[in-house]
XYZ file of C-alpha atoms in Angstrom:
613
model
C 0.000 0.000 0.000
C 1.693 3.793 -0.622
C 2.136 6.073 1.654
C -0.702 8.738 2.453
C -0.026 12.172 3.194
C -3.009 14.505 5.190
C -2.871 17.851 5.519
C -4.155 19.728 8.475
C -4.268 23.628 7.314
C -5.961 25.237 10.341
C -3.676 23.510 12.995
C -1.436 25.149 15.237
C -3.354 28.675 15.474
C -3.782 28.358 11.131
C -0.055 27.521 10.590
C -1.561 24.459 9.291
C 0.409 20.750 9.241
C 1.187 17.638 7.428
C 0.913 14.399 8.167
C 2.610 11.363 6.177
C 1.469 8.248 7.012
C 3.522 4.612 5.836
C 2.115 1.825 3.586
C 2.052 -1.876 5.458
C 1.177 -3.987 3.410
C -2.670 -3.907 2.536
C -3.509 -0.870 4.565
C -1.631 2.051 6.073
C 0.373 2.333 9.655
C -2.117 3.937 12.337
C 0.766 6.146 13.722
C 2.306 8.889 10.938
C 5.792 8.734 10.641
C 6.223 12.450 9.976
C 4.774 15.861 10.981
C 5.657 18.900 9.330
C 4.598 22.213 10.762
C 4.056 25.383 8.557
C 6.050 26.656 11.334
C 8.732 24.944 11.395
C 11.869 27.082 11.206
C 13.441 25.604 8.437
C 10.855 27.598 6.002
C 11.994 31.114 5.025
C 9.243 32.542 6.023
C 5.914 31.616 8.416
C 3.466 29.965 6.605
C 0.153 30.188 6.639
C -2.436 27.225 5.636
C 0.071 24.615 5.399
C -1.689 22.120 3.824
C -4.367 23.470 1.998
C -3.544 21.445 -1.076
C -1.178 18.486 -1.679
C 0.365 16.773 -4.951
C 2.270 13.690 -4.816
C 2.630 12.428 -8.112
C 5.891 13.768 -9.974
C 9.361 13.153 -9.538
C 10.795 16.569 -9.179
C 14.610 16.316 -9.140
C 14.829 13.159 -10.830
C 15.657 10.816 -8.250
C 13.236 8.174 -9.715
C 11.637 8.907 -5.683
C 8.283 10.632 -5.630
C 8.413 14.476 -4.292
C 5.756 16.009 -2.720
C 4.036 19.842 -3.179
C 2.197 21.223 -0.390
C 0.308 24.538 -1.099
C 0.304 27.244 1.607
C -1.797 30.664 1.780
C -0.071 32.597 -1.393
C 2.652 30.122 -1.521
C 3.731 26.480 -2.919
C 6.515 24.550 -0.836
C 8.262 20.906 -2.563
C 9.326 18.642 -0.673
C 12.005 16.317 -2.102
C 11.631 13.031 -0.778
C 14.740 10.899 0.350
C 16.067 7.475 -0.506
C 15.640 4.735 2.232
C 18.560 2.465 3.725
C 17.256 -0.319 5.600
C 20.811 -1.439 7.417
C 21.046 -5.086 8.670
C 23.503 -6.496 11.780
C 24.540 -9.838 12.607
C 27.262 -11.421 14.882
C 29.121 -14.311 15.959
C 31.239 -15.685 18.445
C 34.544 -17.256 18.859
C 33.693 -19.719 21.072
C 30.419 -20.352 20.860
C 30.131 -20.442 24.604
C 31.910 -19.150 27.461
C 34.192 -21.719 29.725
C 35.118 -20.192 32.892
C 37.166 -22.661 34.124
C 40.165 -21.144 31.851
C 41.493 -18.338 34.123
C 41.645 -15.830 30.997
C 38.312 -16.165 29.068
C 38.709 -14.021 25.885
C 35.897 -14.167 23.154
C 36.339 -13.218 19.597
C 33.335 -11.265 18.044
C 32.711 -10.953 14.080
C 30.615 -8.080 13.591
C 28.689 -7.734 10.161
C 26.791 -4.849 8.279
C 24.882 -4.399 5.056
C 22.126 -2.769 3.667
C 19.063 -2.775 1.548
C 18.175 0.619 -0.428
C 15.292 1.712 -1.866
C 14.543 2.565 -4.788
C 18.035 0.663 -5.276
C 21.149 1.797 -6.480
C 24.699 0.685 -7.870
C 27.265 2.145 -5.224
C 24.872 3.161 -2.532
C 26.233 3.657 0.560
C 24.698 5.061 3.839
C 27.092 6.635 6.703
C 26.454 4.945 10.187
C 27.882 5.117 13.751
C 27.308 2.150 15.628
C 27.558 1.631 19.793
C 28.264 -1.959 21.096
C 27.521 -2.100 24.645
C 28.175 -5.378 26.460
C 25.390 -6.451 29.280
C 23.103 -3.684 28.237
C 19.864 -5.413 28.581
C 17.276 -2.822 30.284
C 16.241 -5.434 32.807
C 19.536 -5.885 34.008
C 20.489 -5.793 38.092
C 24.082 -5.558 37.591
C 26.259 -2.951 38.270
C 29.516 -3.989 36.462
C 29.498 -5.670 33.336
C 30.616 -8.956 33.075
C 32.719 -8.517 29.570
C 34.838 -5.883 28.488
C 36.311 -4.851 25.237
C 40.009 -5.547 24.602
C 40.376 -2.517 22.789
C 39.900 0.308 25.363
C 38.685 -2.161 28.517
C 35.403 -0.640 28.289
C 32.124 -2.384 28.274
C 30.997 0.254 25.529
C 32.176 0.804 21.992
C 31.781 3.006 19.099
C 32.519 2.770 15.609
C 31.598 4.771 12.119
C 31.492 2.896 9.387
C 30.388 3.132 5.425
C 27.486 0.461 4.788
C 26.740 -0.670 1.599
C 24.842 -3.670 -0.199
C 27.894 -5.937 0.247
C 28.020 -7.431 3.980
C 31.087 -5.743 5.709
C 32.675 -7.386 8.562
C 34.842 -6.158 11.595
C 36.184 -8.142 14.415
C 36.162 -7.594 18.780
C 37.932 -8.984 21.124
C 35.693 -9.508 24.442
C 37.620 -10.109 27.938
C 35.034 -12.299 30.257
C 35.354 -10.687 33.596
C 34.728 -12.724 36.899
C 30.769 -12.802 36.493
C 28.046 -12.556 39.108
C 26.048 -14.154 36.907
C 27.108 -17.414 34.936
C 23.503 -18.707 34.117
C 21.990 -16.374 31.646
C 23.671 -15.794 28.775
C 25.662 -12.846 28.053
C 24.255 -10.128 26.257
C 25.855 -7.749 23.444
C 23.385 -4.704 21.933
C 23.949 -2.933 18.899
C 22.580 0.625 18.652
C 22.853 1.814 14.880
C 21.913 5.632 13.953
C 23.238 7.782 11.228
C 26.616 9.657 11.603
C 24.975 12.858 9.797
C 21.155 13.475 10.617
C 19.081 14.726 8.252
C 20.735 13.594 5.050
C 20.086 11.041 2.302
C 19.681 8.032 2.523
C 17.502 8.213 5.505
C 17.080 5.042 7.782
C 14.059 2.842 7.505
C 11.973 3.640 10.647
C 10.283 0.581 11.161
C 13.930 -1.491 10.881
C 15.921 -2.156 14.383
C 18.092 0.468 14.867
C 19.361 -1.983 18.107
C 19.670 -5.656 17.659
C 20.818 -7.765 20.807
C 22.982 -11.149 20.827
C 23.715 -13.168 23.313
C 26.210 -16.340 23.723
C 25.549 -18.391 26.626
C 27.856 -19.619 29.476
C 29.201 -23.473 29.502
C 27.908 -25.143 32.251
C 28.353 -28.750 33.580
C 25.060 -29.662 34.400
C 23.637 -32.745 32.697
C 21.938 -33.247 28.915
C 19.632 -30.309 29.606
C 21.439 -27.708 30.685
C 19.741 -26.985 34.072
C 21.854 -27.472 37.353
C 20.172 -28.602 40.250
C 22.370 -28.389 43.233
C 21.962 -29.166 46.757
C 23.881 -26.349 49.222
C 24.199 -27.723 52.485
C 25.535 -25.097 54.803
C 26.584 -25.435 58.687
C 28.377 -22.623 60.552
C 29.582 -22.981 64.373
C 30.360 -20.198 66.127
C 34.261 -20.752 67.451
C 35.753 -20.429 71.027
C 32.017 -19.878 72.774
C 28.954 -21.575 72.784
C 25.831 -20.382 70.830
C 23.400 -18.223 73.141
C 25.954 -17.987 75.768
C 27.063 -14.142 77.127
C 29.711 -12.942 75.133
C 32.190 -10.649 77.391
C 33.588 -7.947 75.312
C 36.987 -7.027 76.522
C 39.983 -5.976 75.283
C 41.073 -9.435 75.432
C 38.377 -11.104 73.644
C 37.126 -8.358 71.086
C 36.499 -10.938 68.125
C 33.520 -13.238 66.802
C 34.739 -16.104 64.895
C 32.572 -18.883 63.177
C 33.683 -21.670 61.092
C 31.539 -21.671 58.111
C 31.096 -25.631 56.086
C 29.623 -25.328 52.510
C 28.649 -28.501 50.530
C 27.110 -29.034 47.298
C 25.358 -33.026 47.040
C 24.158 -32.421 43.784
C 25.049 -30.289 40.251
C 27.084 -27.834 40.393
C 26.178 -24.764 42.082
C 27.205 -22.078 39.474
C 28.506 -18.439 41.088
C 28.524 -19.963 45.028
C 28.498 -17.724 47.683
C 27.709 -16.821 51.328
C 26.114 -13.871 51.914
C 26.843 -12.685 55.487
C 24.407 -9.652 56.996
C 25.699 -8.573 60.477
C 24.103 -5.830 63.169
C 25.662 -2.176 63.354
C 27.501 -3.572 66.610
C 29.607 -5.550 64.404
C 32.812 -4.717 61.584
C 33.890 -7.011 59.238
C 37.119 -8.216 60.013
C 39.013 -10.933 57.880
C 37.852 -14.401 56.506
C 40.784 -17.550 56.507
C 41.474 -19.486 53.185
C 40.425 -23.463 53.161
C 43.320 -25.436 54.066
C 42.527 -27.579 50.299
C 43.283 -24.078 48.217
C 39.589 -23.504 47.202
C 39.032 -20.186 46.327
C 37.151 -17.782 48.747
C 37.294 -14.198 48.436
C 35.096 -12.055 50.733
C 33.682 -8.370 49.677
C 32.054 -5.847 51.983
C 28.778 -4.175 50.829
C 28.826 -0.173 50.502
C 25.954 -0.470 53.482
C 28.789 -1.773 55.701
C 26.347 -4.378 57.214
C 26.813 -6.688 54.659
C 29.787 -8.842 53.348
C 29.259 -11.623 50.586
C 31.871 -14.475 49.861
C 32.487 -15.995 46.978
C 32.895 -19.831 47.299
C 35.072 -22.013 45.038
C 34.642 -19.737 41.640
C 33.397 -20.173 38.927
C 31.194 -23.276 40.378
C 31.099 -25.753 43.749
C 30.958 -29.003 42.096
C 28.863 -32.278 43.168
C 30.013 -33.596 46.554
C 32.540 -30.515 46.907
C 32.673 -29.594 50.759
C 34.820 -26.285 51.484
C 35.195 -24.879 54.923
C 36.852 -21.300 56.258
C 36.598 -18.896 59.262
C 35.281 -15.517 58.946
C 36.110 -12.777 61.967
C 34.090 -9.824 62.970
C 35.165 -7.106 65.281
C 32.613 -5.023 67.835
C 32.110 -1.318 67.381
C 32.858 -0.012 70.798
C 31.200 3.185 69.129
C 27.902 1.231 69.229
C 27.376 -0.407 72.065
C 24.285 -2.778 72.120
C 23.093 -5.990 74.082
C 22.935 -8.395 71.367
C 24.861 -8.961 67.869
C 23.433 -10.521 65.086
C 24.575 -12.482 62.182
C 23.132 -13.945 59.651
C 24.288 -16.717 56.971
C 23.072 -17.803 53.852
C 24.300 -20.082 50.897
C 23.015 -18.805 47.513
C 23.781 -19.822 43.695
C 22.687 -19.402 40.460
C 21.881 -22.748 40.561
C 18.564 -24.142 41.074
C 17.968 -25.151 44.811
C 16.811 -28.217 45.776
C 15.793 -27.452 49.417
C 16.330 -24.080 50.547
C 15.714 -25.184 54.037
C 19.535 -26.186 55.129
C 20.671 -22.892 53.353
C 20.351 -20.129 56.525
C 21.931 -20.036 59.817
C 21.277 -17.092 61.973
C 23.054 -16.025 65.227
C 21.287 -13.963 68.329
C 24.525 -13.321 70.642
C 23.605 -12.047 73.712
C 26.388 -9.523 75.127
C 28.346 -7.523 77.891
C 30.694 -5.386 77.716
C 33.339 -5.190 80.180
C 33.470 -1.756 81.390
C 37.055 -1.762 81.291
C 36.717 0.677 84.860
C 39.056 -0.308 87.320
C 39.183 1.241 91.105
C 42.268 1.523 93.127
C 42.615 2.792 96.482
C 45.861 4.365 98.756
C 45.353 5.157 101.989
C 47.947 7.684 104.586
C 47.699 4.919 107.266
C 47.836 1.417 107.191
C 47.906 0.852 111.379
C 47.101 2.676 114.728
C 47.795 2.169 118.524
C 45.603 3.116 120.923
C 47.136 4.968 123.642
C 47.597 3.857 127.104
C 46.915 6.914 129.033
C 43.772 6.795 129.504
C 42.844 10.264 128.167
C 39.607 10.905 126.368
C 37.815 14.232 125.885
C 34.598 14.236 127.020
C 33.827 17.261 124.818
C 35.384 17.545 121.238
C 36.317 21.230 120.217
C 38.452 20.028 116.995
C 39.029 17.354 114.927
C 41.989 16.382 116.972
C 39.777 15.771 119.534
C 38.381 12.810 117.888
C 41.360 11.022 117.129
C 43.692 10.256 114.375
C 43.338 11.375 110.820
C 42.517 7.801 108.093
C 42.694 9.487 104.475
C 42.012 7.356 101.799
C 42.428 8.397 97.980
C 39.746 6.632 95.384
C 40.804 6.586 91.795
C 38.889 5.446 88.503
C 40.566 4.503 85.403
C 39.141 4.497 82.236
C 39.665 2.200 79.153
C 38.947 2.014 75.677
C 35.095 1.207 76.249
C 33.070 4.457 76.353
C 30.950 4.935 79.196
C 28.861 8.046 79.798
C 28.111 7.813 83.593
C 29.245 6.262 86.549
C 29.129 6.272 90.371
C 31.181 5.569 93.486
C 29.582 4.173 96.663
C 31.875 4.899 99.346
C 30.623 2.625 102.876
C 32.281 4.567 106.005
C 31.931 2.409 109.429
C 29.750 4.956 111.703
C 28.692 3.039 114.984
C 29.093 -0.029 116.211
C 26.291 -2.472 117.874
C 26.559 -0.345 121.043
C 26.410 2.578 119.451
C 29.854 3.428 119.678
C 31.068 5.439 116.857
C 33.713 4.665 114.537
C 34.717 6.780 111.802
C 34.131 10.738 111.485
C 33.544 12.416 107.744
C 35.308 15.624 107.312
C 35.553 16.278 104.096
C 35.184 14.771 100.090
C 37.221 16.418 97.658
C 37.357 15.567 93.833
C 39.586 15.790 91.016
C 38.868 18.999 89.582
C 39.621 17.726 85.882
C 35.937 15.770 85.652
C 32.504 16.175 86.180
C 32.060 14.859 89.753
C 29.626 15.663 92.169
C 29.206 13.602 95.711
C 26.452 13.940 97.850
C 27.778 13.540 101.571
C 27.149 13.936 105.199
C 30.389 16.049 105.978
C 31.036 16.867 109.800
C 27.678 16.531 110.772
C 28.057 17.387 114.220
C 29.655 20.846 113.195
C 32.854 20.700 115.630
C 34.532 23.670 115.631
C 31.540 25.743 115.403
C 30.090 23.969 118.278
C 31.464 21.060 121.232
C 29.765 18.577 121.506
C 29.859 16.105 123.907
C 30.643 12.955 123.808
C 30.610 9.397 126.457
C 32.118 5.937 125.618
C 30.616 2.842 126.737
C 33.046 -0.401 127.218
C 32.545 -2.997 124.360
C 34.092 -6.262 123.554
C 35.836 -6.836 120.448
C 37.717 -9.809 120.905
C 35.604 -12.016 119.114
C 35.531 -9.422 116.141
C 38.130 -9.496 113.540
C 36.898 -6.820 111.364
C 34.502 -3.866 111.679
C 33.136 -3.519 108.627
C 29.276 -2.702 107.452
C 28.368 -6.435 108.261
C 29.413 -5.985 111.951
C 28.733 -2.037 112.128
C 26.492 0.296 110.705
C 27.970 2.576 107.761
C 27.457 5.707 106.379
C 27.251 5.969 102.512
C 29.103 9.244 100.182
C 27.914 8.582 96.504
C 29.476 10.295 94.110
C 28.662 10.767 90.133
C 30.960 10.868 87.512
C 29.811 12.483 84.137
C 30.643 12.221 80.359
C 33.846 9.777 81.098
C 36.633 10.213 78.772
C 38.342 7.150 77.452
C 41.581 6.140 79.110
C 41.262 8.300 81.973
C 41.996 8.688 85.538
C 39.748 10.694 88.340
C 40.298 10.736 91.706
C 38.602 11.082 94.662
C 39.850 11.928 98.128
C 37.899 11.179 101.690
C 39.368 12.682 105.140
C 37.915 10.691 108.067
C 38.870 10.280 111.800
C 39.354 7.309 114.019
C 36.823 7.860 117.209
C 40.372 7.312 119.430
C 37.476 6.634 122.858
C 35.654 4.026 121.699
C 38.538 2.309 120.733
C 39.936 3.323 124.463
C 36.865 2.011 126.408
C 36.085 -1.461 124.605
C 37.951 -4.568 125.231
C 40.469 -6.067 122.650
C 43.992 -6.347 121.293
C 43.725 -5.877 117.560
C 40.778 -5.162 115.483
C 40.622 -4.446 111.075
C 38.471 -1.409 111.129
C 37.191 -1.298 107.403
C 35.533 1.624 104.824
C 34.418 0.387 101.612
C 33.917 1.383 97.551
C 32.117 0.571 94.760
C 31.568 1.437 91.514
C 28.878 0.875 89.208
C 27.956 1.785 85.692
C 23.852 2.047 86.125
C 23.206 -0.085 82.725
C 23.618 -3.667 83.833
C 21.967 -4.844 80.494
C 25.363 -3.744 78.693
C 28.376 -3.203 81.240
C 29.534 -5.835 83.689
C 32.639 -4.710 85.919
C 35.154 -7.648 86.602
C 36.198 -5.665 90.040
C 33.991 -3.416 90.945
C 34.965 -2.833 94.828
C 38.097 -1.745 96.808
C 38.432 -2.474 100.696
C 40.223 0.516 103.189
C 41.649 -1.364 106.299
C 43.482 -0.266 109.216
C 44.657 -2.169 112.164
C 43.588 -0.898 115.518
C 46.224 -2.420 118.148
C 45.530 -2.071 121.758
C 48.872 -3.498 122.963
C 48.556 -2.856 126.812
C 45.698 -4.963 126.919
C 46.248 -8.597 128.971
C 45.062 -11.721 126.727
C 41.889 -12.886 127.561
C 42.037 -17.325 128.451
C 38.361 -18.007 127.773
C 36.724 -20.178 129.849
C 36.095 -22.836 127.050
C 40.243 -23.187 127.037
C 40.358 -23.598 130.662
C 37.586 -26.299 130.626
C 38.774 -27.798 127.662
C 42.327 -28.409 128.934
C 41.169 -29.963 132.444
C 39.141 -32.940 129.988
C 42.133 -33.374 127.667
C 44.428 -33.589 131.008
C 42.385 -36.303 132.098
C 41.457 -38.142 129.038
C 45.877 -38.401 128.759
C 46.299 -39.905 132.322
C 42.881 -42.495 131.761
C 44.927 -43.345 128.495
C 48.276 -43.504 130.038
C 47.172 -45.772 133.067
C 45.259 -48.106 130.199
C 48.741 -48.790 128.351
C 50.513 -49.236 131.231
C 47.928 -52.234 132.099
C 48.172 -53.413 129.063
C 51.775 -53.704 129.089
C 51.444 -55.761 132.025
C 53.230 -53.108 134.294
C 50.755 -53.407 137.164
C 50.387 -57.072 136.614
C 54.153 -57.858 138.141
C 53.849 -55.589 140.734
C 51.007 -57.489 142.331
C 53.150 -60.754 141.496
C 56.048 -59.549 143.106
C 54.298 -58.518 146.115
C 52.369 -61.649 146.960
C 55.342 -63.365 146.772
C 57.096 -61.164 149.186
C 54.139 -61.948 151.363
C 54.405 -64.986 151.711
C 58.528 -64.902 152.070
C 57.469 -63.267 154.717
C 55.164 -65.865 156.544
C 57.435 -68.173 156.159
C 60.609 -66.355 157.876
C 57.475 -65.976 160.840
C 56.920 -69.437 160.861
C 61.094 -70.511 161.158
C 61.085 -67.855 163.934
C 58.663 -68.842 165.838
């Protein structure tokens, strides 16, 4: 059928238009294949009425092509019609297929071109530029291509070339890159378009101007080309047991799982692990198998994921490969759990996907990496002889001798925010005695600390109080502590801890000299107390987290004490050593031969009487 053309005079505000619409056959294409506007620039002049009239029977400038006239208000424009090149493409490839099991996978391509004209022509040639892009395909997910040219290691080339009715080949080198994808085929488009617009021959519009081949990858995997594998993958977390608390320290800040892959059936094509891991976690290294198969392990641009390629280009029936892969915790993100997830993935069709996952839910601590030590001015005191106790106290000497401690925290390399320091002072014994006197908390002036604490709370030197001792006995005590006394508590805070740092904290006490005067003892351990603690329990733990202050109190004038138990208890084994004595000596006959020996002086005796008389 010929073409039609239809003109539109009154369109576009009386400008007027033409339409040209394409013969198909036995009827005409539904969608024109040209519009020309009466305002279109490339007229001298605007026209007006474009299309009032139309003739499309002569051959104006002897082309042997049928020109067109198109009559205008007051004017006539001619159209010259222009030849048609309908260009053709085929390829073919140098293998036919791609075999990745040769390290250096190069394809040759053979790239032909040649053309149909009409109305034809001896010596017609059309001027085209041609793109070749390599895994172009619009549905494609990948990001890099799997082939690249030889020429300029591109996936994309672009050539100019003169087509004409002979066929005209050229011929490309393709490297095969390591693919992500080895099951469908690769792809190669090629875009065709002319190198100068607008000039004759003009290319047929309903031809391809992009043609796509493909060449497929070998693949081991039975008469019809399908693999059906079988991934069988087991993972055991190393040096800990699963769900158990994980303590991070600086001396155990890795995870480490040993990670089995196995393939029972076809070979699994592109084989890999893909591991996704909670913020808590870095990736840290992965170990080669001990057998030489290859495993190469990639982090993700997310950061929370890291995939591992597993015995490339394909894990082949029965093929079992095992390696380790480490992570490392982000002290920067501190949570109570880490999570990692496995799974085995081909492109390959799965048998069972059901032995293909294995998640991990580690439940953790983190060692606080605080540790509290303690100096103190004096480690002993004697209680003086002399009787001497104020009854009224008018100074701090009054009381008795000064027991200074010093309290210092050291940071590590875990952050912590906040922290506290429970300081236990012994205040009064059972009787009511008292023990230790505050006077005063100071803190290191470098931090943010703030105590809260009971400092001189009977105000001596402002006022004198007075004071009475009552006689307690000690003896039986080894230590007065906060289990055998009551204590007074100083808390202090400790904000926005730097990492690796020290503070300091310093408590002035005194020794109550007259209850330690009046009671009844030789030595006794008198004992103040500290703790820290981190307030978040669900992620620090504190290996030791307390710090003892002793001092000896020695009352070396006072006589020793025999208890009464001694005395009894002596007297018994006294007698139980003579009962047991006198039984041996029975036993050994000793009182046996006495009696002999003096029953027969007896009777010696009677019978000297007898002679006598």
């Amino acid at each position: 059928f010929n073409d039609v053309i239809v003109g539109s005079p009154l369109e576009n505000q009386n400008s007027g238009a033409v339409y040209i619409y394409n013969g198909h056959e036995g009827t005409i294409r539904t969608r024109y294949s040209q519009k020309i506007l009466g305002s279109d620039g490339a007229f001298r002049s605007q026209l007006q009425y474009f299309g009032r009239s139309l003739d499309g029977y002569g051959d104006l400038n002897g082309d042997s092509i049928t020109d067109v006239s198109i009559g205008a208000f007051g004017q006539v424009v001619q159209l010259w019609s222009q030849s048609i090149a309908d260009v053709s493409v085929d390829a073919s490839f140098t293998p036919e297929k791609i075999t990745l099991f040769n390290k250096n996978a190069d394809i040759k391509l053979t790239l032909c071109f040649s053309a149909k004209f009409r109305p034809p022509k001896q010596n017609d040639q059309v001027a085209i530029v041609y793109n070749i892009t390599i895994d172009a395909d619009l549905y494609s997910s990948r990001v890099t291509s799997r082939g690249l040219f030889k020429e300029n290691n591109e996936r994309c080339l672009q050539k100019n070339m003169l087509v004409s009715q002979a066929q005209s080949c050229t011929e490309y080198t393709i490297h095969i890159q390591k693919p992500s994808d080895v099951v469908s085929s690769l792809n190669l488009c090629v875009n065709i378009s002319l190198e100068n617009p607008g000039t004759s021959p003009a290319l047929e519009a309903y031809s391809e101007k992009a043609k796509v081949f493909s060449i497929p990858f070998y693949k081991e995997c039975g008469d019809d080309g399908v693999c059906i594998s079988d991934l069988v993958l087991d993972v055991q977390q190393l040096s800990a047991a699963q769900d158990q608390l994980f303590i991070v320290s600086n001396q155990n800040r890795r995870l480490t799982f040993s990670v089995t892959l196995k393939n029972k059936r076809e070979s699994a094509y592109n084989t890999r692990i893909v591991v996704d891991f909670s913020e808590n976690l870095f990736f840290a290294s992965w170990s080669m198998p001990v057998d030489g198969t290859e495993v190469t392990c990639q982090i993700a641009s997310s950061q929370k994921t890291v995939t591992c390629d597993v015995g490339y280009p394909a894990l082949k029936r029965e093929q079992q490969v095992t390696f380790t892969i480490n992570f490392d915790f982000n002290l920067q993100n501190l949570q109570n759990q880490a999570s990692v997830s496995f799974q085995a993935l081909s492109e390959s069709q799965e048998e069972s996907k059901a032995d293909n996952l294995v998640n991990f839910k580690i439940p953790l601590r983190y060692d606080a990496d605080i540790h509290i030590t303690r100096s103190t001015n004096i480690n002993f005191y004697e209680v003086s002889s002399d009787g001497n106790v104020p009854s009224i106290v008018h100074s701090f000497e009054d009381i008795g001798p000064k027991f200074i401690f010093s309290i210092k925290v050291t940071t590590g390399s875990v952050p912590v925010s906040m922290a506290s320091v429970t300081i236990h002072i012994p205040q009064d014994t059972k009787g009511q005695n008292p023990l230790m006197y505050l006077t005063g908390v100071h803190t290191d002036q470098a931090g943010d600390i703030s105590c809260n604490a009971e400092i001189n709370p009977l105000k001596i030197g402002h006022t004198s109080p007075s004071v009475s001792f009552k006689n307690e006995n000690f003896r039986n005590i080894k230590e007065l502590n906060c289990r055998a006394a009551s204590c007074s508590n100083v808390t202090c805070w400790l904000k926005d801890l730097q990492v690796k740092g020290e503070y300091f904290l310093n408590v002035s006490t005194r020794i109550w000299n007259g209850t330690f005067a009046a009671s009844t003892f030789q030595t006794v351990q008198l004992t103040a107390s500290a703790e820290i603690d981190t307030y978040n329990p669900q992620i620090y733990v504190i290996e030791e987290n307390t710090v003892t202050m002793p001092i000896m109190i020695m009352k070396p004038h006072e006589k020793a004490e025999v208890p009464t138990g001694v005395i009894v208890g002596s007297v018994i084994a006294g007698i139980l050593l003579l009962l047991a004595l006198v039984a041996v000596l029975w036993k050994l006959g000793f009182f046996k031969r006495k009696y002999e020996k003096m029953s027969k002086n007896a009777d010696e005796i009677d019978e000297t009487t007898e002679l006598n008389s």
